[in-house]
Amino acid sequence: MISSRKHGSLYKLTESFHSAMDKDQVLAELINALQSMYGAFLFYLFLSHDNDSRLKLPTKDLYFDEQGSADTAMEAFLTGAIRMDRSQPDKVHVYVPLKGRQGVYGVLEVIADKNHPIKESEIEFIMMLANAAGNAMENAQLYQQSRKLIDDLRLINETSHQLNKNLPLKDTMKFLAERVIHSFNAREAGFYYRNSSGTDQLLPGSTGFFITPEADSYLSFVLSKIENEREGIFIGNLPAQGFSNGIYQCLMAVPMMENGQLRGYAIALHEKPYHFTFETFKLLQSLIHHSTLALSNSMLREELEALVKTDNLTKLYSRNYLNERIRHSMNEDRHGVFILIDIDNFKNINDTYGHQIGDDVLIQVGNIIKSSIREKDVGARWGGEELAIYLPQADPEIGICVAHRVLERVRSTTSPRVTISCGVSAWEAEEDDTPKMLFLRADRALYQAKSNGKNQVIVQNRIAK
């Protein structure tokens, strides 16, 4: 018979359990209450091996292959009924399942010795307390699962919304990489996209590991599996799978599929085995699935933009793009330099070697220009055999140096050997200037360079020695 005092304690504890909404907190309150009420007994919690309690609780693991005392605990867990073990002459072990409406979430072990035998009324009360804790654990678990589901849906929704903003690819991929690293606690995250030529291109936002030689073995491993199976890869312990080529032991990889075609893949790595869970893997699959179409559209848009602003032969920028950049620079910067370049005697190259060799010479000069300027500078094809360079935020002396550098490299490295003539013009914010006037001054300087014997640099109306 349970006393009214214990009924009151049970009511208060049940209320406390259900207000916790945290499984660990429920278990901690259960153990503290039992130890306070039954100081002569020992209490342990049998929990599944994947329990990740943050609190210091007297726990033991439940294993299906465990020998000894855990057999009776496992029986209580599987049947949901109390079990007792009296095999030891001086002790009795009582195993009480922590049971909710939908399942059993653990087993409470009570150990009593012969000096303090456990009574039936005490077992009955402990069972009622364990049932209250089991129901509270179930509610807490359902609450945590619902919160996680909401967080997962929010992650997918926010990511899809961001990807559909038509942002530059660099910003889009930086956002996606940050999401993967933060949400999955990944150590490394890499994104690859298969371009129209069939080459796997590392996308911006990927962590630095993927540009190192150490990443090659992981990529080969992932790519061979994805290309053969067209499915995601989830490996909790890479060395156990025969892969021991690096420090990372846990891997997730998800293909980017579009209309049945492999468009790319995403990889997440961690050095700790079994760091990622299967739920994490399923979320990554969902995230990449929802992102693939937006990412493909973003890549296609960038490719189209590149075609519009790039000369197909030299891969330098187009004249229209150069004009836009100069107009923007004149509105935002304080000064800049424009270099107009003409390949000397280009008609003779075409007449002597043919137009294919002439195209090759244009490509050679274009490559020299690209390798001679900064990332923020603009190398462009002006038209025919005329090329151009724009140097934002540069003064005339810098422009002269760049022009001479290109002239010397063209003269010494092209095959068949050609030379160029350069006209250089500059603008200052304090002067009333326009792109058209800037071009006109460079054109006049180029004409003077050609008239003076070619293979030289002229700065506006004066020769640069």
Short mmCIF file of C-alpha atoms in Angstrom, two decimals:
data_model
loop_
_atom_site.label_atom_id
_atom_site.label_comp_id
_atom_site.label_asym_id
_atom_site.label_seq_id
_atom_site.Cartn_x
_atom_site.Cartn_y
_atom_site.Cartn_z
CA MET A 1 0.00 0.00 0.00
CA ILE A 2 1.49 3.36 -1.03
CA SER A 3 1.14 6.11 1.54
CA SER A 4 -0.48 9.45 0.80
CA ARG A 5 2.90 11.10 1.36
CA LYS A 6 4.45 9.04 -1.43
CA HIS A 7 1.46 9.77 -3.64
CA GLY A 8 2.19 13.46 -3.11
CA SER A 9 5.85 12.92 -3.93
CA LEU A 10 4.89 10.97 -7.03
CA TYR A 11 2.61 13.77 -8.18
CA LYS A 12 5.30 16.43 -7.68
CA LEU A 13 7.97 14.35 -9.37
CA THR A 14 5.70 13.55 -12.32
CA GLU A 15 4.97 17.24 -12.72
CA SER A 16 8.70 18.00 -12.56
CA PHE A 17 9.51 15.27 -15.11
CA HIS A 18 7.05 16.59 -17.66
CA SER A 19 8.20 20.18 -17.27
CA ALA A 20 11.81 19.25 -18.09
CA MET A 21 11.35 18.49 -21.83
CA ASP A 22 14.86 17.03 -21.75
CA LYS A 23 15.59 13.30 -21.46
CA ASP A 24 18.81 13.79 -19.51
CA GLN A 25 17.13 16.10 -17.04
CA VAL A 26 14.30 13.59 -16.51
CA LEU A 27 16.82 10.82 -15.79
CA ALA A 28 18.83 13.05 -13.45
CA GLU A 29 15.72 13.96 -11.46
CA LEU A 30 14.65 10.30 -11.31
CA ILE A 31 18.01 9.14 -9.92
CA ASN A 32 18.26 12.05 -7.46
CA ALA A 33 14.75 11.39 -6.15
CA LEU A 34 15.34 7.65 -5.74
CA GLN A 35 18.69 8.11 -4.03
CA SER A 36 17.12 10.63 -1.69
CA MET A 37 14.16 8.39 -0.82
CA TYR A 38 15.99 5.04 -0.75
CA GLY A 39 19.52 5.67 0.46
CA ALA A 40 20.10 1.99 1.20
CA PHE A 41 19.64 0.93 -2.43
CA LEU A 42 21.93 1.35 -5.42
CA PHE A 43 20.50 2.64 -8.70
CA TYR A 44 21.79 2.34 -12.25
CA LEU A 45 20.37 3.17 -15.64
CA PHE A 46 20.70 0.75 -18.54
CA LEU A 47 20.62 2.88 -21.70
CA SER A 48 21.25 2.06 -25.34
CA HIS A 49 24.85 2.44 -26.57
CA ASP A 50 23.98 5.50 -28.65
CA ASN A 51 22.86 7.48 -25.64
CA ASP A 52 24.73 10.80 -25.52
CA SER A 53 23.86 12.02 -22.04
CA ARG A 54 25.58 15.26 -21.11
CA LEU A 55 25.09 14.63 -17.37
CA LYS A 56 27.08 12.36 -15.07
CA LEU A 57 24.54 9.62 -14.49
CA PRO A 58 25.14 6.09 -13.13
CA THR A 59 24.65 4.42 -16.51
CA LYS A 60 25.41 1.07 -18.09
CA ASP A 61 25.13 0.15 -21.75
CA LEU A 62 22.52 -2.19 -23.14
CA TYR A 63 24.04 -4.69 -25.59
CA PHE A 64 22.31 -7.60 -27.24
CA ASP A 65 25.50 -9.65 -26.90
CA GLU A 66 26.27 -8.68 -23.30
CA GLN A 67 26.84 -11.52 -20.86
CA GLY A 68 25.97 -11.74 -17.16
CA SER A 69 23.72 -9.25 -15.40
CA ALA A 70 22.79 -7.40 -18.56
CA ASP A 71 20.79 -10.44 -19.78
CA THR A 72 18.00 -9.77 -17.31
CA ALA A 73 18.12 -6.04 -18.01
CA MET A 74 17.78 -6.73 -21.74
CA GLU A 75 14.82 -9.00 -21.05
CA ALA A 76 13.11 -6.18 -19.13
CA PHE A 77 13.90 -3.80 -21.98
CA LEU A 78 12.50 -6.11 -24.67
CA THR A 79 9.38 -7.23 -22.76
CA GLY A 80 8.57 -3.96 -21.00
CA ALA A 81 7.96 -5.89 -17.76
CA ILE A 82 9.76 -5.90 -14.41
CA ARG A 83 12.36 -8.62 -13.99
CA MET A 84 14.23 -9.73 -10.87
CA ASP A 85 17.55 -11.51 -10.43
CA ARG A 86 18.10 -13.39 -7.14
CA SER A 87 21.09 -15.42 -8.30
CA GLN A 88 23.38 -13.73 -5.78
CA PRO A 89 22.75 -14.90 -2.20
CA ASP A 90 23.31 -11.54 -0.58
CA LYS A 91 21.73 -9.24 -3.20
CA VAL A 92 18.64 -8.85 -5.31
CA HIS A 93 18.56 -6.97 -8.60
CA VAL A 94 15.30 -5.45 -9.79
CA TYR A 95 15.02 -4.27 -13.39
CA VAL A 96 12.25 -1.75 -14.03
CA PRO A 97 11.63 -0.65 -17.64
CA LEU A 98 11.37 3.08 -18.34
CA LYS A 99 8.27 2.71 -20.45
CA GLY A 100 6.23 5.23 -22.41
CA ARG A 101 3.18 4.80 -24.59
CA GLN A 102 5.20 4.04 -27.73
CA GLY A 103 8.17 2.10 -26.41
CA VAL A 104 10.76 1.41 -23.75
CA TYR A 105 13.54 3.98 -23.37
CA GLY A 106 15.80 2.29 -20.85
CA VAL A 107 15.88 0.14 -17.75
CA LEU A 108 16.27 1.21 -14.13
CA GLU A 109 18.32 -1.22 -12.05
CA VAL A 110 17.69 -1.32 -8.29
CA ILE A 111 20.18 -3.27 -6.15
CA ALA A 112 19.21 -4.16 -2.60
CA ASP A 113 21.25 -6.28 -0.17
CA LYS A 114 20.08 -8.73 2.51
CA ASN A 115 20.48 -6.14 5.28
CA HIS A 116 18.01 -3.83 3.55
CA PRO A 117 15.59 -6.00 1.60
CA ILE A 118 13.29 -4.32 -0.88
CA LYS A 119 9.57 -4.46 -0.16
CA GLU A 120 6.74 -5.05 -2.61
CA SER A 121 5.32 -1.60 -1.86
CA GLU A 122 8.70 -0.04 -2.65
CA ILE A 123 8.90 -1.93 -5.92
CA GLU A 124 5.38 -0.77 -6.76
CA PHE A 125 6.25 2.86 -6.03
CA ILE A 126 9.54 2.69 -7.96
CA MET A 127 7.65 1.15 -10.91
CA MET A 128 5.11 4.02 -10.86
CA LEU A 129 7.97 6.52 -10.70
CA ALA A 130 9.75 4.77 -13.58
CA ASN A 131 6.56 4.82 -15.66
CA ALA A 132 6.16 8.54 -15.03
CA ALA A 133 9.82 9.05 -16.04
CA GLY A 134 9.34 6.87 -19.15
CA ASN A 135 6.33 8.89 -20.30
CA ALA A 136 8.20 12.12 -19.64
CA MET A 137 11.23 10.84 -21.59
CA GLU A 138 8.94 9.93 -24.47
CA ASN A 139 7.39 13.38 -24.47
CA ALA A 140 10.82 15.00 -24.26
CA GLN A 141 12.06 12.86 -27.13
CA LEU A 142 9.03 13.71 -29.27
CA TYR A 143 9.52 17.38 -28.41
CA GLN A 144 13.20 17.25 -29.33
CA GLN A 145 12.42 15.38 -32.55
CA SER A 146 9.80 17.95 -33.50
CA ARG A 147 12.24 20.76 -32.77
CA LYS A 148 14.89 19.04 -34.86
CA LEU A 149 12.40 18.51 -37.69
CA ILE A 150 11.49 22.19 -37.56
CA ASP A 151 15.18 23.13 -37.57
CA ASP A 152 15.85 20.79 -40.50
CA LEU A 153 12.93 22.20 -42.49
CA ARG A 154 14.05 25.72 -41.67
CA LEU A 155 17.58 24.89 -42.86
CA ILE A 156 16.29 23.51 -46.18
CA ASN A 157 13.87 26.40 -46.64
CA GLU A 158 16.44 29.10 -45.84
CA THR A 159 19.03 27.45 -48.06
CA SER A 160 16.59 27.07 -50.97
CA HIS A 161 15.48 30.69 -50.53
CA GLN A 162 19.09 31.89 -50.54
CA LEU A 163 20.00 29.81 -53.57
CA ASN A 164 17.06 31.22 -55.53
CA LYS A 165 18.09 34.83 -54.97
CA ASN A 166 20.18 34.84 -58.17
CA LEU A 167 23.27 35.82 -56.20
CA PRO A 168 26.77 35.45 -57.66
CA LEU A 169 27.95 31.84 -57.54
CA LYS A 170 30.70 32.69 -55.05
CA ASP A 171 28.20 34.12 -52.54
CA THR A 172 25.77 31.25 -53.09
CA MET A 173 28.38 28.55 -52.47
CA LYS A 174 29.88 30.36 -49.49
CA PHE A 175 26.43 30.36 -47.89
CA LEU A 176 25.85 26.66 -48.66
CA ALA A 177 29.29 25.65 -47.31
CA GLU A 178 28.76 27.61 -44.10
CA ARG A 179 25.40 25.90 -43.66
CA VAL A 180 26.86 22.41 -44.08
CA ILE A 181 29.78 23.06 -41.73
CA HIS A 182 27.61 24.70 -39.07
CA SER A 183 24.55 22.43 -39.24
CA PHE A 184 26.43 19.13 -39.50
CA ASN A 185 29.53 20.14 -37.52
CA ALA A 186 31.65 19.00 -40.46
CA ARG A 187 35.39 19.58 -40.40
CA GLU A 188 35.67 19.83 -44.20
CA ALA A 189 33.05 20.51 -46.87
CA GLY A 190 33.69 20.34 -50.61
CA PHE A 191 31.42 20.99 -53.60
CA TYR A 192 32.19 19.86 -57.14
CA TYR A 193 30.28 20.70 -60.30
CA ARG A 194 30.70 18.91 -63.62
CA ASN A 195 30.97 21.52 -66.36
CA SER A 196 29.99 21.13 -70.02
CA SER A 197 33.41 19.68 -70.90
CA GLY A 198 33.00 16.89 -68.32
CA THR A 199 35.57 18.29 -65.89
CA ASP A 200 34.80 18.33 -62.17
CA GLN A 201 35.24 21.91 -61.01
CA LEU A 202 35.84 22.72 -57.32
CA LEU A 203 33.30 25.38 -56.41
CA PRO A 204 33.99 28.43 -54.25
CA GLY A 205 33.03 28.03 -50.60
CA SER A 206 34.75 24.63 -50.35
CA THR A 207 37.22 24.39 -47.48
CA GLY A 208 40.94 24.65 -48.20
CA PHE A 209 41.56 20.93 -47.69
CA PHE A 210 40.11 20.17 -51.13
CA ILE A 211 42.85 22.07 -52.96
CA THR A 212 45.58 20.00 -51.27
CA PRO A 213 47.05 16.75 -52.67
CA GLU A 214 45.77 14.92 -49.56
CA ALA A 215 42.20 15.35 -50.84
CA ASP A 216 42.85 13.37 -54.04
CA SER A 217 42.44 9.93 -52.48
CA TYR A 218 39.10 10.91 -50.91
CA LEU A 219 37.87 12.32 -54.22
CA SER A 220 38.87 9.19 -56.15
CA PHE A 221 37.16 7.01 -53.56
CA VAL A 222 33.94 9.06 -53.63
CA LEU A 223 33.84 9.54 -57.38
CA SER A 224 34.28 5.85 -58.18
CA LYS A 225 31.36 4.94 -55.93
CA ILE A 226 29.05 7.77 -57.00
CA GLU A 227 29.62 7.23 -60.73
CA ASN A 228 28.93 3.51 -60.41
CA GLU A 229 26.01 3.62 -57.98
CA ARG A 230 24.53 7.13 -58.45
CA GLU A 231 23.69 7.13 -54.74
CA GLY A 232 24.91 8.90 -51.62
CA ILE A 233 27.74 7.52 -49.50
CA PHE A 234 27.65 7.33 -45.71
CA ILE A 235 30.65 5.72 -44.01
CA GLY A 236 31.06 6.09 -40.27
CA ASN A 237 34.50 4.47 -40.12
CA LEU A 238 36.61 4.70 -43.28
CA PRO A 239 39.54 2.55 -42.01
CA ALA A 240 37.08 -0.28 -41.32
CA GLN A 241 36.13 -0.10 -45.02
CA GLY A 242 39.77 -0.53 -46.06
CA PHE A 243 40.38 3.21 -46.63
CA SER A 244 43.27 4.43 -44.49
CA ASN A 245 44.86 7.15 -46.62
CA GLY A 246 44.14 10.18 -44.46
CA ILE A 247 43.20 11.62 -41.10
CA TYR A 248 39.47 11.81 -41.79
CA GLN A 249 37.54 8.72 -40.74
CA CYS A 250 33.89 9.73 -41.15
CA LEU A 251 32.52 10.64 -44.59
CA MET A 252 29.28 11.70 -46.22
CA ALA A 253 28.96 12.32 -49.96
CA VAL A 254 25.82 13.15 -51.95
CA PRO A 255 25.55 13.31 -55.75
CA MET A 256 23.91 16.27 -57.47
CA MET A 257 21.54 14.65 -59.95
CA GLU A 258 19.54 16.48 -62.61
CA ASN A 259 17.34 14.66 -65.13
CA GLY A 260 19.21 11.45 -64.38
CA GLN A 261 22.60 13.05 -65.07
CA LEU A 262 25.39 13.46 -62.54
CA ARG A 263 25.96 17.22 -62.26
CA GLY A 264 28.33 17.18 -59.30
CA TYR A 265 28.64 16.07 -55.70
CA ALA A 266 29.08 17.35 -52.16
CA ILE A 267 31.46 15.86 -49.58
CA ALA A 268 31.60 16.31 -45.79
CA LEU A 269 34.43 14.92 -43.65
CA HIS A 270 35.32 14.60 -39.98
CA GLU A 271 38.32 13.02 -38.30
CA LYS A 272 36.26 11.31 -35.58
CA PRO A 273 34.70 7.97 -36.56
CA TYR A 274 30.89 7.82 -36.43
CA HIS A 275 30.75 11.59 -35.99
CA PHE A 276 27.89 11.92 -38.50
CA THR A 277 24.63 10.10 -37.87
CA PHE A 278 22.35 8.49 -40.42
CA GLU A 279 19.82 11.25 -39.72
CA THR A 280 22.52 13.80 -40.55
CA PHE A 281 23.22 11.98 -43.80
CA LYS A 282 19.53 11.96 -44.77
CA LEU A 283 19.34 15.70 -44.06
CA LEU A 284 22.40 16.35 -46.24
CA GLN A 285 20.76 14.33 -49.03
CA SER A 286 17.61 16.43 -48.74
CA LEU A 287 19.60 19.67 -48.63
CA ILE A 288 21.64 18.84 -51.74
CA HIS A 289 18.55 17.54 -53.56
CA HIS A 290 16.76 20.85 -52.96
CA SER A 291 19.88 22.83 -53.90
CA THR A 292 20.90 21.08 -57.12
CA LEU A 293 18.46 22.78 -59.48
CA ALA A 294 19.20 26.24 -58.11
CA LEU A 295 22.93 25.53 -58.25
CA SER A 296 22.67 24.29 -61.86
CA ASN A 297 20.77 27.45 -62.79
CA SER A 298 23.41 29.57 -61.08
CA MET A 299 26.21 27.77 -62.93
CA LEU A 300 24.37 28.09 -66.25
CA ARG A 301 23.81 31.77 -65.63
CA GLU A 302 27.51 32.30 -64.91
CA GLU A 303 28.47 30.36 -68.03
CA LEU A 304 26.11 32.47 -70.15
CA GLU A 305 27.42 35.67 -68.59
CA ALA A 306 30.97 34.50 -69.30
CA LEU A 307 30.05 33.86 -72.94
CA VAL A 308 28.55 37.32 -73.23
CA LYS A 309 31.52 39.12 -71.70
CA THR A 310 34.30 36.90 -73.09
CA ASP A 311 35.90 36.77 -76.52
CA ASN A 312 35.54 33.22 -77.78
CA LEU A 313 38.99 33.03 -79.39
CA THR A 314 41.38 34.71 -76.93
CA LYS A 315 39.28 34.20 -73.76
CA LEU A 316 39.94 37.84 -72.98
CA TYR A 317 36.97 40.01 -72.05
CA SER A 318 34.76 41.48 -74.75
CA ARG A 319 34.90 45.12 -75.77
CA ASN A 320 31.41 45.74 -74.34
CA TYR A 321 32.44 44.39 -70.95
CA LEU A 322 35.60 46.52 -71.02
CA ASN A 323 33.50 49.61 -71.74
CA GLU A 324 31.23 48.83 -68.80
CA ARG A 325 34.18 48.37 -66.44
CA ILE A 326 35.76 51.66 -67.53
CA ARG A 327 32.47 53.56 -67.09
CA HIS A 328 32.06 52.05 -63.63
CA SER A 329 35.67 52.90 -62.74
CA MET A 330 35.27 56.51 -63.83
CA ASN A 331 32.27 56.80 -61.49
CA GLU A 332 33.90 55.08 -58.49
CA ASP A 333 37.70 55.44 -58.70
CA ARG A 334 40.15 58.35 -58.61
CA HIS A 335 42.21 57.44 -61.68
CA GLY A 336 42.99 54.72 -64.20
CA VAL A 337 45.04 53.77 -67.27
CA PHE A 338 43.97 52.44 -70.69
CA ILE A 339 46.36 50.59 -73.03
CA LEU A 340 45.45 49.96 -76.67
CA ILE A 341 47.55 47.25 -78.36
CA ASP A 342 47.98 46.38 -82.04
CA ILE A 343 49.87 43.35 -83.37
CA ASP A 344 52.37 44.69 -85.89
CA ASN A 345 52.13 43.44 -89.48
CA PHE A 346 49.39 40.98 -88.56
CA LYS A 347 48.16 40.78 -92.16
CA ASN A 348 51.55 39.38 -93.14
CA ILE A 349 51.13 36.59 -90.55
CA ASN A 350 47.81 35.59 -92.10
CA ASP A 351 49.16 35.83 -95.62
CA THR A 352 52.35 33.90 -94.82
CA TYR A 353 51.14 31.23 -92.40
CA GLY A 354 47.38 31.19 -92.84
CA HIS A 355 44.51 32.33 -90.68
CA GLN A 356 44.77 29.39 -88.28
CA ILE A 357 48.30 30.46 -87.30
CA GLY A 358 47.04 34.03 -87.12
CA ASP A 359 44.39 32.92 -84.62
CA ASP A 360 47.07 31.09 -82.65
CA VAL A 361 49.16 34.28 -82.47
CA LEU A 362 46.13 36.17 -81.13
CA ILE A 363 45.70 33.46 -78.49
CA GLN A 364 49.39 33.68 -77.53
CA VAL A 365 49.24 37.45 -77.11
CA GLY A 366 45.97 37.13 -75.15
CA ASN A 367 47.61 34.65 -72.75
CA ILE A 368 50.58 36.99 -72.30
CA ILE A 369 48.20 39.83 -71.42
CA LYS A 370 46.30 37.69 -68.89
CA SER A 371 49.53 36.61 -67.20
CA SER A 372 50.88 40.18 -67.05
CA ILE A 373 48.04 41.95 -65.22
CA ARG A 374 46.38 41.84 -61.81
CA GLU A 375 43.14 40.05 -61.03
CA LYS A 376 41.20 43.33 -60.86
CA ASP A 377 42.60 44.54 -64.20
CA VAL A 378 40.77 43.92 -67.48
CA GLY A 379 42.34 42.42 -70.58
CA ALA A 380 40.06 42.58 -73.63
CA ARG A 381 39.90 42.04 -77.35
CA TRP A 382 39.23 45.42 -78.89
CA GLY A 383 38.61 44.14 -82.41
CA GLY A 384 40.53 42.25 -85.12
CA GLU A 385 44.22 42.24 -84.16
CA GLU A 386 43.73 45.05 -81.62
CA LEU A 387 43.67 44.19 -77.93
CA ALA A 388 43.32 46.36 -74.84
CA ILE A 389 44.10 46.55 -71.13
CA TYR A 390 42.42 48.67 -68.47
CA LEU A 391 44.11 49.24 -65.11
CA PRO A 392 41.73 50.72 -62.51
CA GLN A 393 43.27 52.82 -59.75
CA ALA A 394 46.61 52.93 -61.57
CA ASP A 395 48.75 55.93 -62.56
CA PRO A 396 50.51 56.41 -65.94
CA GLU A 397 53.84 55.07 -64.65
CA ILE A 398 52.20 51.73 -63.77
CA GLY A 399 50.54 51.67 -67.20
CA ILE A 400 53.88 52.24 -68.93
CA CYS A 401 55.48 49.38 -66.96
CA VAL A 402 52.66 46.99 -67.84
CA ALA A 403 52.75 47.97 -71.52
CA HIS A 404 56.52 47.43 -71.71
CA ARG A 405 56.19 44.09 -69.89
CA VAL A 406 53.64 42.83 -72.41
CA LEU A 407 55.65 44.22 -75.35
CA GLU A 408 58.83 42.44 -74.21
CA ARG A 409 57.09 39.13 -73.55
CA VAL A 410 55.36 39.20 -76.92
CA ARG A 411 58.64 39.98 -78.68
CA SER A 412 60.55 37.20 -76.92
CA THR A 413 58.06 34.35 -76.57
CA THR A 414 55.64 34.32 -79.50
CA SER A 415 55.98 31.75 -82.30
CA PRO A 416 56.02 32.77 -85.06
CA ARG A 417 57.67 35.85 -83.62
CA VAL A 418 55.59 39.04 -83.65
CA THR A 419 55.81 42.48 -82.07
CA ILE A 420 53.18 44.89 -80.81
CA SER A 421 52.68 48.62 -80.61
CA CYS A 422 50.98 50.20 -77.58
CA GLY A 423 49.17 53.48 -77.01
CA VAL A 424 48.67 54.49 -73.37
CA SER A 425 46.21 57.05 -72.00
CA ALA A 426 45.22 57.96 -68.45
CA TRP A 427 42.44 59.83 -66.65
CA GLU A 428 42.14 61.67 -63.32
CA ALA A 429 38.98 62.30 -61.31
CA GLU A 430 39.76 66.02 -61.16
CA GLU A 431 39.54 66.33 -64.95
CA ASP A 432 36.39 66.36 -67.06
CA ASP A 433 36.89 63.12 -68.95
CA THR A 434 34.86 60.38 -70.66
CA PRO A 435 35.59 56.84 -71.89
CA LYS A 436 35.36 58.05 -75.48
CA MET A 437 38.00 60.72 -74.90
CA LEU A 438 40.20 58.14 -73.08
CA PHE A 439 39.94 55.79 -76.07
CA LEU A 440 40.66 58.59 -78.55
CA ARG A 441 43.88 59.60 -76.78
CA ALA A 442 45.09 55.97 -76.65
CA ASP A 443 44.23 55.52 -80.35
CA ARG A 444 46.24 58.62 -81.28
CA ALA A 445 49.18 57.37 -79.19
CA LEU A 446 48.95 53.96 -80.89
CA TYR A 447 48.90 55.61 -84.33
CA GLN A 448 52.04 57.55 -83.40
CA ALA A 449 53.75 54.33 -82.22
CA LYS A 450 52.94 52.66 -85.54
CA SER A 451 54.14 55.70 -87.48
CA ASN A 452 57.38 55.85 -85.49
CA GLY A 453 58.43 52.32 -86.48
CA LYS A 454 56.20 50.03 -84.39
CA ASN A 455 57.33 47.72 -81.54
CA GLN A 456 57.13 50.56 -79.00
CA VAL A 457 54.97 52.22 -76.34
CA ILE A 458 53.62 55.77 -76.70
CA VAL A 459 51.94 57.53 -73.80
CA GLN A 460 49.27 59.87 -75.17
CA ASN A 461 51.36 62.31 -77.25
CA ARG A 462 54.82 61.53 -75.94
CA ILE A 463 57.07 58.47 -76.42
CA ALA A 464 57.99 56.38 -73.36
CA LYS A 465 61.62 55.29 -73.45
#
